[in-house]
XYZ file of C-alpha atoms in Angstrom:
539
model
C -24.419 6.402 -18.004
C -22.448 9.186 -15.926
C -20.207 11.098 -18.186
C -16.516 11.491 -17.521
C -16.233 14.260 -15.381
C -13.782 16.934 -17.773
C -10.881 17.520 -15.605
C -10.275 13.540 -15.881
C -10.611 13.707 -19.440
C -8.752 16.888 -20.206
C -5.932 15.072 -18.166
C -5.925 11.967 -20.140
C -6.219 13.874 -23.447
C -2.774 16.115 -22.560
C -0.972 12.958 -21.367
C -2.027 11.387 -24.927
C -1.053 14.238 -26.664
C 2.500 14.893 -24.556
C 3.041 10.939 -24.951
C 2.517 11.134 -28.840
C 4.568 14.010 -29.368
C 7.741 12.386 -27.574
C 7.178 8.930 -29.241
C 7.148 11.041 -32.403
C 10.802 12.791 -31.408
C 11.814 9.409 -30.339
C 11.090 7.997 -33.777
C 13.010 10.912 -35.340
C 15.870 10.607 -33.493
C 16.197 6.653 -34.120
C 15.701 7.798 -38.069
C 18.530 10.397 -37.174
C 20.943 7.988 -35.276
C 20.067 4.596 -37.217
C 19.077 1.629 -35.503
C 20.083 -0.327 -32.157
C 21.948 -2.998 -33.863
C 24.703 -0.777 -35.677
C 25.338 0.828 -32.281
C 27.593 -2.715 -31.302
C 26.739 -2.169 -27.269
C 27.555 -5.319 -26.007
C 25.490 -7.617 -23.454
C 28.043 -6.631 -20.521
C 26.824 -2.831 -20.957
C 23.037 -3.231 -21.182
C 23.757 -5.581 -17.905
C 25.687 -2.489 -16.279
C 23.034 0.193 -16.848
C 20.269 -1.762 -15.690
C 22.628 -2.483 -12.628
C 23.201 1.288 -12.345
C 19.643 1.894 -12.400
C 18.529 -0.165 -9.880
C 21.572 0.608 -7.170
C 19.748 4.540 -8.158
C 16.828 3.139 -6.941
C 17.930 1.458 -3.896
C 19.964 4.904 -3.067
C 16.877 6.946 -3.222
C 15.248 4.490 -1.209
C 17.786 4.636 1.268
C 17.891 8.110 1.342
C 14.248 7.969 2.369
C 15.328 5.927 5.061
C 17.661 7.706 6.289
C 15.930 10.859 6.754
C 12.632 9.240 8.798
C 15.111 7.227 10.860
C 12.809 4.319 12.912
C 9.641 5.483 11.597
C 9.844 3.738 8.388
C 11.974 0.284 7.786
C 13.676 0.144 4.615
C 11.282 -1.946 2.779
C 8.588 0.738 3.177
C 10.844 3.343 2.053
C 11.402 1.304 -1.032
C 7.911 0.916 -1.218
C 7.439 4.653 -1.227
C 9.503 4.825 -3.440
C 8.700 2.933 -6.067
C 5.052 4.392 -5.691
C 6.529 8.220 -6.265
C 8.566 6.928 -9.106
C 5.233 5.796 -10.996
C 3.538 8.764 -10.365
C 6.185 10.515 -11.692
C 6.396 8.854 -15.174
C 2.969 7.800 -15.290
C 1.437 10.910 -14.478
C 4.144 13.698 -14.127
C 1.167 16.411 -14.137
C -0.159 15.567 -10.699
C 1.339 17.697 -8.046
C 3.562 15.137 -6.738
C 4.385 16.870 -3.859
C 1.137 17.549 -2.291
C -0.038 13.760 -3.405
C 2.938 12.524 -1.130
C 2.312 14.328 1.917
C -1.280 13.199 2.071
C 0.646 9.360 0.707
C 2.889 8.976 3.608
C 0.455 10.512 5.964
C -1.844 7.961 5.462
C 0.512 4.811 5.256
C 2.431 5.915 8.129
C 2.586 7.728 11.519
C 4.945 10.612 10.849
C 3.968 13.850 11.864
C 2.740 16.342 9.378
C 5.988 18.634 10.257
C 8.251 15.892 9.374
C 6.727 15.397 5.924
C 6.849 18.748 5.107
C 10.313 19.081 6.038
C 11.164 15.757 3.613
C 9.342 17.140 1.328
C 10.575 21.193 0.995
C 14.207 19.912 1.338
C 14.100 17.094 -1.373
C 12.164 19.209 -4.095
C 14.453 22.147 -3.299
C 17.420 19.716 -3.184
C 16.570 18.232 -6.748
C 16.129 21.902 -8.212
C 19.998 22.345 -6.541
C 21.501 19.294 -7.798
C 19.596 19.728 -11.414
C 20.950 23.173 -11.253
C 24.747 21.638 -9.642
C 24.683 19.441 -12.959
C 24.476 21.947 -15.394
C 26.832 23.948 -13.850
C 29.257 20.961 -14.491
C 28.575 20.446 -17.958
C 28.812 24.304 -18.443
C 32.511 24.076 -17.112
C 33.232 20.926 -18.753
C 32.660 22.788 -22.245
C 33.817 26.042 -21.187
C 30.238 27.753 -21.517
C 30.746 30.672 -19.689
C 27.462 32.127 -20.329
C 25.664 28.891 -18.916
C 28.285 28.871 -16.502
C 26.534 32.127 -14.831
C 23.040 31.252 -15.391
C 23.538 27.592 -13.839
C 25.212 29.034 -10.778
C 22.474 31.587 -10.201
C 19.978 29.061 -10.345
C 21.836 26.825 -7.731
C 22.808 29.955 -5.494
C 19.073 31.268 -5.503
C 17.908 27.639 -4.536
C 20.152 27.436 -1.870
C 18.775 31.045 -0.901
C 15.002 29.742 -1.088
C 16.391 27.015 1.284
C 17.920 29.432 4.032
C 14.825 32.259 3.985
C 12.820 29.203 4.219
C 12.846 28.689 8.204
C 10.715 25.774 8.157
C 13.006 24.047 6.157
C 15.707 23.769 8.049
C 19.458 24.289 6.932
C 20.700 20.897 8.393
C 17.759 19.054 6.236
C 18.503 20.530 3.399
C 21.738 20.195 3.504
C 21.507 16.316 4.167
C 19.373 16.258 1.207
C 21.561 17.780 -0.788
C 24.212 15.900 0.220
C 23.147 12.351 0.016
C 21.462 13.533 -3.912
C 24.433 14.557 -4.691
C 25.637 11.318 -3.795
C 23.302 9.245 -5.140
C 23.913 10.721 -8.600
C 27.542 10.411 -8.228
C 27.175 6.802 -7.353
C 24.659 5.658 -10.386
C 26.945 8.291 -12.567
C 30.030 6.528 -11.967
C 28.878 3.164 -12.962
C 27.118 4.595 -15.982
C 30.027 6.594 -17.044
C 32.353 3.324 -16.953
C 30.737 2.175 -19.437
C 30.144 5.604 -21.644
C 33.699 6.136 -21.352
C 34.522 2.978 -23.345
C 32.953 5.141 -26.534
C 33.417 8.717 -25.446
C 35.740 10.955 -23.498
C 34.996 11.041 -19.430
C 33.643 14.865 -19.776
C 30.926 13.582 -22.526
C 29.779 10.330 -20.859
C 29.421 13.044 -17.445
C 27.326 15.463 -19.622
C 24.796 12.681 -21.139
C 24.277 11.236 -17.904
C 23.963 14.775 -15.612
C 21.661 15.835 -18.981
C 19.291 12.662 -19.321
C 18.831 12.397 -15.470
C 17.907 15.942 -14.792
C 15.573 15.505 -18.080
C 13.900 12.664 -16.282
C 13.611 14.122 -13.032
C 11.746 17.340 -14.777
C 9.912 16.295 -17.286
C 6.589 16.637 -18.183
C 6.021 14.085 -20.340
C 4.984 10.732 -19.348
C 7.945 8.438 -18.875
C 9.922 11.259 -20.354
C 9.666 9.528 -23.633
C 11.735 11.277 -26.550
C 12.425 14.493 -24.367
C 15.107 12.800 -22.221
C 17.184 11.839 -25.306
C 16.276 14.860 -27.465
C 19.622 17.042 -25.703
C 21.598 13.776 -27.170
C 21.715 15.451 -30.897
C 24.887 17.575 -29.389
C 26.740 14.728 -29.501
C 25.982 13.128 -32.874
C 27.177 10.077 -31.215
C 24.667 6.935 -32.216
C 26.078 4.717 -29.300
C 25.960 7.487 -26.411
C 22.396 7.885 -27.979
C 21.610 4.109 -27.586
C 23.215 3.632 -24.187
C 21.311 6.760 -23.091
C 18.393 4.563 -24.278
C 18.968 1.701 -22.549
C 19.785 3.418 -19.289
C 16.338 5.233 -19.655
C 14.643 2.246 -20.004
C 16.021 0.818 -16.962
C 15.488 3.352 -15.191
C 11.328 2.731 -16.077
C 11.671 -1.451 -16.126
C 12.217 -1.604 -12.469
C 9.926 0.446 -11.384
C 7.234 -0.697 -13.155
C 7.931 -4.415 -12.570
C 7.850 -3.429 -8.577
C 4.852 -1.533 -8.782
C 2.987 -4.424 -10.070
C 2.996 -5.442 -6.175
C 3.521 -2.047 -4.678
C 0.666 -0.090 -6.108
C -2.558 -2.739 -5.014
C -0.715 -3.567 -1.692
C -1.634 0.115 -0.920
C -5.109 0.211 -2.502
C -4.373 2.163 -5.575
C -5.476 1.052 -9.362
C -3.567 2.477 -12.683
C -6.623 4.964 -13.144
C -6.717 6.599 -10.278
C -3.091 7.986 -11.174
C -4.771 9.476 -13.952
C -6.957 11.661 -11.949
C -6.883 14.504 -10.072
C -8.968 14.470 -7.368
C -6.720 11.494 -6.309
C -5.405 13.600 -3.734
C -8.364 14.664 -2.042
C -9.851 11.167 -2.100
C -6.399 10.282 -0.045
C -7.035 13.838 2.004
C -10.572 12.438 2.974
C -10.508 8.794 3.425
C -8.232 8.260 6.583
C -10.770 8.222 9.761
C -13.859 9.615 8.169
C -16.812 9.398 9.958
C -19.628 7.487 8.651
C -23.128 8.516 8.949
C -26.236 6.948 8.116
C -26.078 3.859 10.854
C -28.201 5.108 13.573
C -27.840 3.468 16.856
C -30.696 1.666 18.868
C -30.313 2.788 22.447
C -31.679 -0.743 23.662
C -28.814 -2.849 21.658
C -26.659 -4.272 23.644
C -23.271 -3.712 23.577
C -21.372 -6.738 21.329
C -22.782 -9.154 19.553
C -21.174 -12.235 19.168
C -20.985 -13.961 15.738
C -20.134 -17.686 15.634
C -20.369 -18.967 12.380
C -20.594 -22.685 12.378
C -20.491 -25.520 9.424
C -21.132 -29.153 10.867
C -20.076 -27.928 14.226
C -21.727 -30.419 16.602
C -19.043 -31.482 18.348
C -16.879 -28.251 19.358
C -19.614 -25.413 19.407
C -21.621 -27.193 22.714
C -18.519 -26.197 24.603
C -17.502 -22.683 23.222
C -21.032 -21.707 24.253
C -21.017 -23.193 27.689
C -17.882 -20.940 27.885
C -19.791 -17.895 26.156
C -22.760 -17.859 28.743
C -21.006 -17.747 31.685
C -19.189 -14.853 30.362
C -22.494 -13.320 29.817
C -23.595 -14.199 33.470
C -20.334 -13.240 35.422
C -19.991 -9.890 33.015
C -23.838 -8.863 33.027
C -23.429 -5.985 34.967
C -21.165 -4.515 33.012
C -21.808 -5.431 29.259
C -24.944 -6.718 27.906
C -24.177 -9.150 25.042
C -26.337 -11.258 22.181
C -24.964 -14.448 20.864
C -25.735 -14.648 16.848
C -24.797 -18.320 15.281
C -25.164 -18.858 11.754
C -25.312 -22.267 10.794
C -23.590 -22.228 7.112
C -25.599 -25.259 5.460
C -24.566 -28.298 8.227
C -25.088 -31.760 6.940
C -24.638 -32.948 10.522
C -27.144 -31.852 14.221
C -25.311 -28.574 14.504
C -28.885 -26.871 13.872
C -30.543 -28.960 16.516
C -27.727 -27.805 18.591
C -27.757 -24.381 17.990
C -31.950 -24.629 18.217
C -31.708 -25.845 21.719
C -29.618 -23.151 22.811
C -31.637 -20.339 21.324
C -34.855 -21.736 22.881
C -32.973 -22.054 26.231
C -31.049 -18.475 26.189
C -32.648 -15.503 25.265
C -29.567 -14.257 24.050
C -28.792 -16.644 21.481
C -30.063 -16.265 18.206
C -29.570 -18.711 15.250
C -29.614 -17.287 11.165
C -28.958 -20.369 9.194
C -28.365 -20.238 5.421
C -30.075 -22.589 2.639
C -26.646 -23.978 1.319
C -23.376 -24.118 2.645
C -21.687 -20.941 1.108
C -18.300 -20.586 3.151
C -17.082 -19.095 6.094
C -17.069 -15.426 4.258
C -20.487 -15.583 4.041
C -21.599 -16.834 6.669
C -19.766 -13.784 9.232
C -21.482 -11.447 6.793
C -24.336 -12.188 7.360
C -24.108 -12.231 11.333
C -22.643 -9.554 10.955
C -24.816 -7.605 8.987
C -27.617 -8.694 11.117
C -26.199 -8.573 14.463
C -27.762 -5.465 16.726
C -25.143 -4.715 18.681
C -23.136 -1.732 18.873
C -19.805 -3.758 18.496
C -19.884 -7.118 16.991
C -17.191 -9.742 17.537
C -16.663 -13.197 15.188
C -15.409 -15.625 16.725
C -14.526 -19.270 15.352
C -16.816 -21.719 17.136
C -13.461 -23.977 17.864
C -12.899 -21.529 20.613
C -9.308 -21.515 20.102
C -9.120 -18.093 21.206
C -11.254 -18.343 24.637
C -14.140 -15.658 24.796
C -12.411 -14.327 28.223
C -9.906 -12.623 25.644
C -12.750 -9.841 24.814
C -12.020 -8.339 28.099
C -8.851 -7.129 26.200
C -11.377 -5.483 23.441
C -13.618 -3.453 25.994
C -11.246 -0.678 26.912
C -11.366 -0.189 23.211
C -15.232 -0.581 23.229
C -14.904 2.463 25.657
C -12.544 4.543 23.244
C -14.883 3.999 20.722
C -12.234 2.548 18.541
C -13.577 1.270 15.222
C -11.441 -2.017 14.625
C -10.175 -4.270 17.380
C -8.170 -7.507 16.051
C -6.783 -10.518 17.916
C -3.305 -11.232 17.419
C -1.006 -14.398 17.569
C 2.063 -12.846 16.299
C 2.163 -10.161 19.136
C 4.063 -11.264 22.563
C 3.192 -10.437 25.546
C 3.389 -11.611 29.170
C 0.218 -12.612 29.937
C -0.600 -14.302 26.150
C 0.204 -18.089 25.587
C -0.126 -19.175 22.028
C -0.085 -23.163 20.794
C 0.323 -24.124 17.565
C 2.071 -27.084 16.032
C 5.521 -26.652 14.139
C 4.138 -27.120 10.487
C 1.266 -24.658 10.942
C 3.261 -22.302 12.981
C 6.303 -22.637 10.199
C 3.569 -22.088 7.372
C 1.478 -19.748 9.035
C 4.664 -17.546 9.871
C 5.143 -17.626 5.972
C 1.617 -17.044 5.009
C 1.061 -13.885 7.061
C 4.469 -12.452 5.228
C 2.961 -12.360 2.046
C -0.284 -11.715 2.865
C 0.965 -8.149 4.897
C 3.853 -7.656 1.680
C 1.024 -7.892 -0.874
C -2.321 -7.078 0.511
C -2.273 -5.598 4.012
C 1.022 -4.095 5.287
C 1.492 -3.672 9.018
C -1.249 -6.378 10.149
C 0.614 -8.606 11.950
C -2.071 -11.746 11.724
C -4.884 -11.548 9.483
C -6.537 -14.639 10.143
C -7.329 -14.788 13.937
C -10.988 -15.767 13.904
C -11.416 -12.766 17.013
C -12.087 -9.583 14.965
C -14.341 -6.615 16.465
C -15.910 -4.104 14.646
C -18.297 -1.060 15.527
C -21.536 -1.182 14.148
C -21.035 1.873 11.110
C -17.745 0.094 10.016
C -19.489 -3.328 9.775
C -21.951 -1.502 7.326
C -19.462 0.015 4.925
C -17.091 -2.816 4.977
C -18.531 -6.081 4.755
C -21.831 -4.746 1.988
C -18.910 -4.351 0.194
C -16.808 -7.836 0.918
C -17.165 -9.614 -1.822
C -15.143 -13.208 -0.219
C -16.863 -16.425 0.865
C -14.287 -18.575 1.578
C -11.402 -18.328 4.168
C -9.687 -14.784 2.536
C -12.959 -12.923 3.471
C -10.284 -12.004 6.775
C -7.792 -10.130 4.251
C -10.434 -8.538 1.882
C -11.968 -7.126 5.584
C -8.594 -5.853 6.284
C -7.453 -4.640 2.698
C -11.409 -2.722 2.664
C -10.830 -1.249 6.259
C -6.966 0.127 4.864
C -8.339 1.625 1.762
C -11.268 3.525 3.971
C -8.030 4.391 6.251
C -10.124 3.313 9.199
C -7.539 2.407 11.760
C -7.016 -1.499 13.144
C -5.906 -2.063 16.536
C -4.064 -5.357 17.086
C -4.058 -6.862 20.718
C -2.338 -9.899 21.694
C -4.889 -12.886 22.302
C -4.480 -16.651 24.160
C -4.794 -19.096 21.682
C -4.179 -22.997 21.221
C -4.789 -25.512 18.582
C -8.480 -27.407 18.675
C -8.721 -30.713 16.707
C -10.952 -30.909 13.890
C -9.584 -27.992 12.278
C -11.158 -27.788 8.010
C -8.247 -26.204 6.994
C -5.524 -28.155 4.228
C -2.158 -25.980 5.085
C -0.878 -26.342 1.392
C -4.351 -26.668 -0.502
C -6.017 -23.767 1.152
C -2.891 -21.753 1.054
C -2.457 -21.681 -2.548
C -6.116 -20.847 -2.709
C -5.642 -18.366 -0.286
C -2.502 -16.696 -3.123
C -5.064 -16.496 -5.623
C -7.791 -14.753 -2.919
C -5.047 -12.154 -2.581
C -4.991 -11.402 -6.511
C -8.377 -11.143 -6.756
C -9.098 -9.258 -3.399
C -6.689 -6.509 -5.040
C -7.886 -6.566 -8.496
C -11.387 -6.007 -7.684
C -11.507 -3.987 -4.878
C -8.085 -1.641 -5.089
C -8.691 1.797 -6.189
C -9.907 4.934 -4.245
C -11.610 6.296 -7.199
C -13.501 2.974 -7.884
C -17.135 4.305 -6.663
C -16.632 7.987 -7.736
């Protein structure tokens, strides 16, 4: 059994011990303030914070927004978001700046200057408006010592910010700017309902006090240490509304993550550790080595997998060999069927056309075992230095992999048909309940499993040979998600997926139930994310 390596450990044991010791000044100051019910906050209040809370969250979300522009929509900025927000109170330890950078740079196409700029100006920003706040509290109780060493602190900020070049004044300024007002915004409705206990100035101070707290703190979820500057008030109800606004500040966040934090590959633990960041650092296009290539394989292989397929696959072949005869010059292609356990001739039909082409090969399994399984193993076995699945309906016509070879010639690792993509040359059939449902379907699929994918379960999917043997000895599906857990696997290696726009019209004799395989399909998801989501998982 490997032993934990000690930076991992040492982590866990000084969150443990930082999380003990604010529980323990949390429990002190409920045993100094008494308990929640003698405080007499109504319903209305606790119903306002969280409200407050959550507009914060939008507002920093938006703020994200607003500063990328068309690179990000909104939901990803609230996706980024949220993610950040975890870090910060699960791990507040981690270098959350540097685990960002290499964050967005992976999930999105923004250029490495652009990051850096969001980044400098926000941390420098939050320093400014942390330093901003106490200034305010300072005047508000006619500190003038504070007073001075609050304005320092925001002046030599906002000197960091101009000798800084690479920040940018306009950036920072914006930052500043829209923090300022997203404070002011979540403070105002907070302080409406503070101000029905205390004077205007105190409710100010307790807010400006417990959000800086949260925003620096080094203890996870700021337990105890946010409230602890609440004993100048010997106030039991600012102390319990201070509570409640703390805690839904954390609710949110953690109820959202609960989609966000698997939908980009990540598991609980690996927040824990610190080589995180380099495992995010080295994923996105890595080379992988140890699949050497046979100069005499031809260039795709095409994998048909086919369960009591008598009927349809006689044609799709027909079509597939006089692609290989009128494209010969230019690509040399194998044929691969795997006949998934048929009950009906599809094996004599497959047989016949393997003795007849020397380019058709049949793998057939004992049992029927699903689709999943079936494309793995063609896969896995094909020889070719791309291989292409294909459903042996031929709903997508095999004249569509013209579209994949300049890709085969940029040596691109992932080519994917699409039937969500337009374009003038693609015509796409599909009848109004499955096109209604399959609209729906591929919405939740991309919110909670593979963002950005536009169809996951086009049965026209290329892959180059290395991918095929990191990604599917690792798939895990045999039934009709094995598309999304492909996907998902490819995402969390940060390989890149190209989507091109394919023909494609409905063939009868379609296996799939719209509702019953959909709902199975939900619960693929779950699992798909539970098992294979973390970065750290094989480490």
């Amino acid at each position: 059994m490997e032993a934990k390596r000690p930076e991992i450990f040492d982590l866990f044991r000084i969150y443990r011990l930082l999380f003990i010791t604010g529980l323990g000044i949390f429990a002190l100051l409920i045993y100094h303030f008494g308990g929640f019910e003698s405080s007499g906050i109504s319903f209305n209040s606790i119903l306002l914070l969280f409200g407050a809370a959550c507009l914060g969250l939008f507002l920093r979300s938006l703020r994200r927004k607003l500063f990328f522009g068309k690179e990000i929509s909104l939901h990803q900025s609230m996706s980024f978001e949220v993610v950040m927000q975890y870090l910060h109170f699960m791990s507040p330890l981690l270098p959350e700046k540097t685990f960002e950078s290499e964050f967005l740079a992976r999930e999105t196409r923004i250029s490495s200057e652009k990051i850096s700029l969001w980044l400098h100006s926000r941390v420098l920003g939050v320093y400014f408006i942390c330093s901003l706040a106490g200034l305010l509290v300072s005047i508000l109780y006619a500190s003038l010592v504070f007073s001075v060493i609050f304005a320092v602190s925001a002046a030599a900020a906002l000197l960091v910010a101009f000798l800084r070049k690479h920040i940018g004044v306009l950036s920072y300024v914006n930052s500043v700017v829209f923090g300022v007002i997203v404070w002011g915004l979540e403070g105002l409705v907070v302080t409406s309902v503070l101000n029905h206990f205390v004077s205007p100035a105190d409710s100010w101070t307790a807010y400006l006090i417990l959000t800086a707290v949260i925003e620096l703190s080094p203890v996870p979820f700021a337990v105890g240490l946010a409230e602890l500057p609440l004993l100048i008030f010997e106030s039991p109800v600012i102390f319990w509304l201070c509570v409640v606004f703390h805690l839904s500040r954390i609710i949110p966040v953690l109820a959202l993550s609960a989609v966000y934090i698997t939908r980009y590959k990540f598991k609980i633990s690996d927040f824990f550790n610190p080589r995180i960041i380099e495992f995010l650092h080295r994923y996105p296009e890595q080379e992988i080595p140890g699949i050497e290539e046979n100069e005499d394989a031809p260039d795709v292989s095409i994998v048909i997998p086919a369960y009591n397929e008598e009927q349809r696959l006689p044609a799709f072949m027909k079509d597939i060999l006089n692609y290989i005869e009128a494209n010969s010059s230019r690509l040399s292609i194998e044929v691969v069927i795997v006949d998934d356990g048929s009950s009906d001739n599809t094996v004599e039909v497959a047989q016949k056309l393997a003795g007849e082409n020397p380019s058709v090969r049949l793998l057939r399994q004992v049992r029927n075992q699903g689709k999943g399984a079936a494309v793995r193993r063609g896969m896995l076995e094909a020889k070719g230095r791309y291989a292409l699945y294909a459903d042996a309906d031929g709903a997508t016509p095999i004249r569509e992999l013209d579209k994949f070879i300049p890709f085969i010639e940029n040596r691109d690792k992932i080519v994917i048909g699409s039937r969500n993509i337009s374009a003038s040359d693609v015509k796409q059939e599909r009848e109004g309940l499955r096109s209604v449902m399959g609209a729906a379907f591929y919405k939740m699929v991309n919110f909670l499993a593979v963002p950005g994918i536009k169809d996951t379960q086009c049965g026209f999917k290329m892959y180059r040979r290395d991918i095929i043997h990191k990604i599917f000895t690792r798939s895990l599906e045999n039934g009709w998600a094995f598309d999304v857990e492909l996907l998902y696997l490819a995402q969390l290696m940060g390989h890149s997926i190209v989507e091109v726009p394919v023909n494609w019209h409905e063939v009868e004799g379609s296996k799939i139930s719209p509702v019953k395989d959909a709902l199975k399909m939900l619960a693929a998801i779950f699992r798909i994310r539970s098992r294979q989501g973390g970065f750290l998982s094989d480490s």
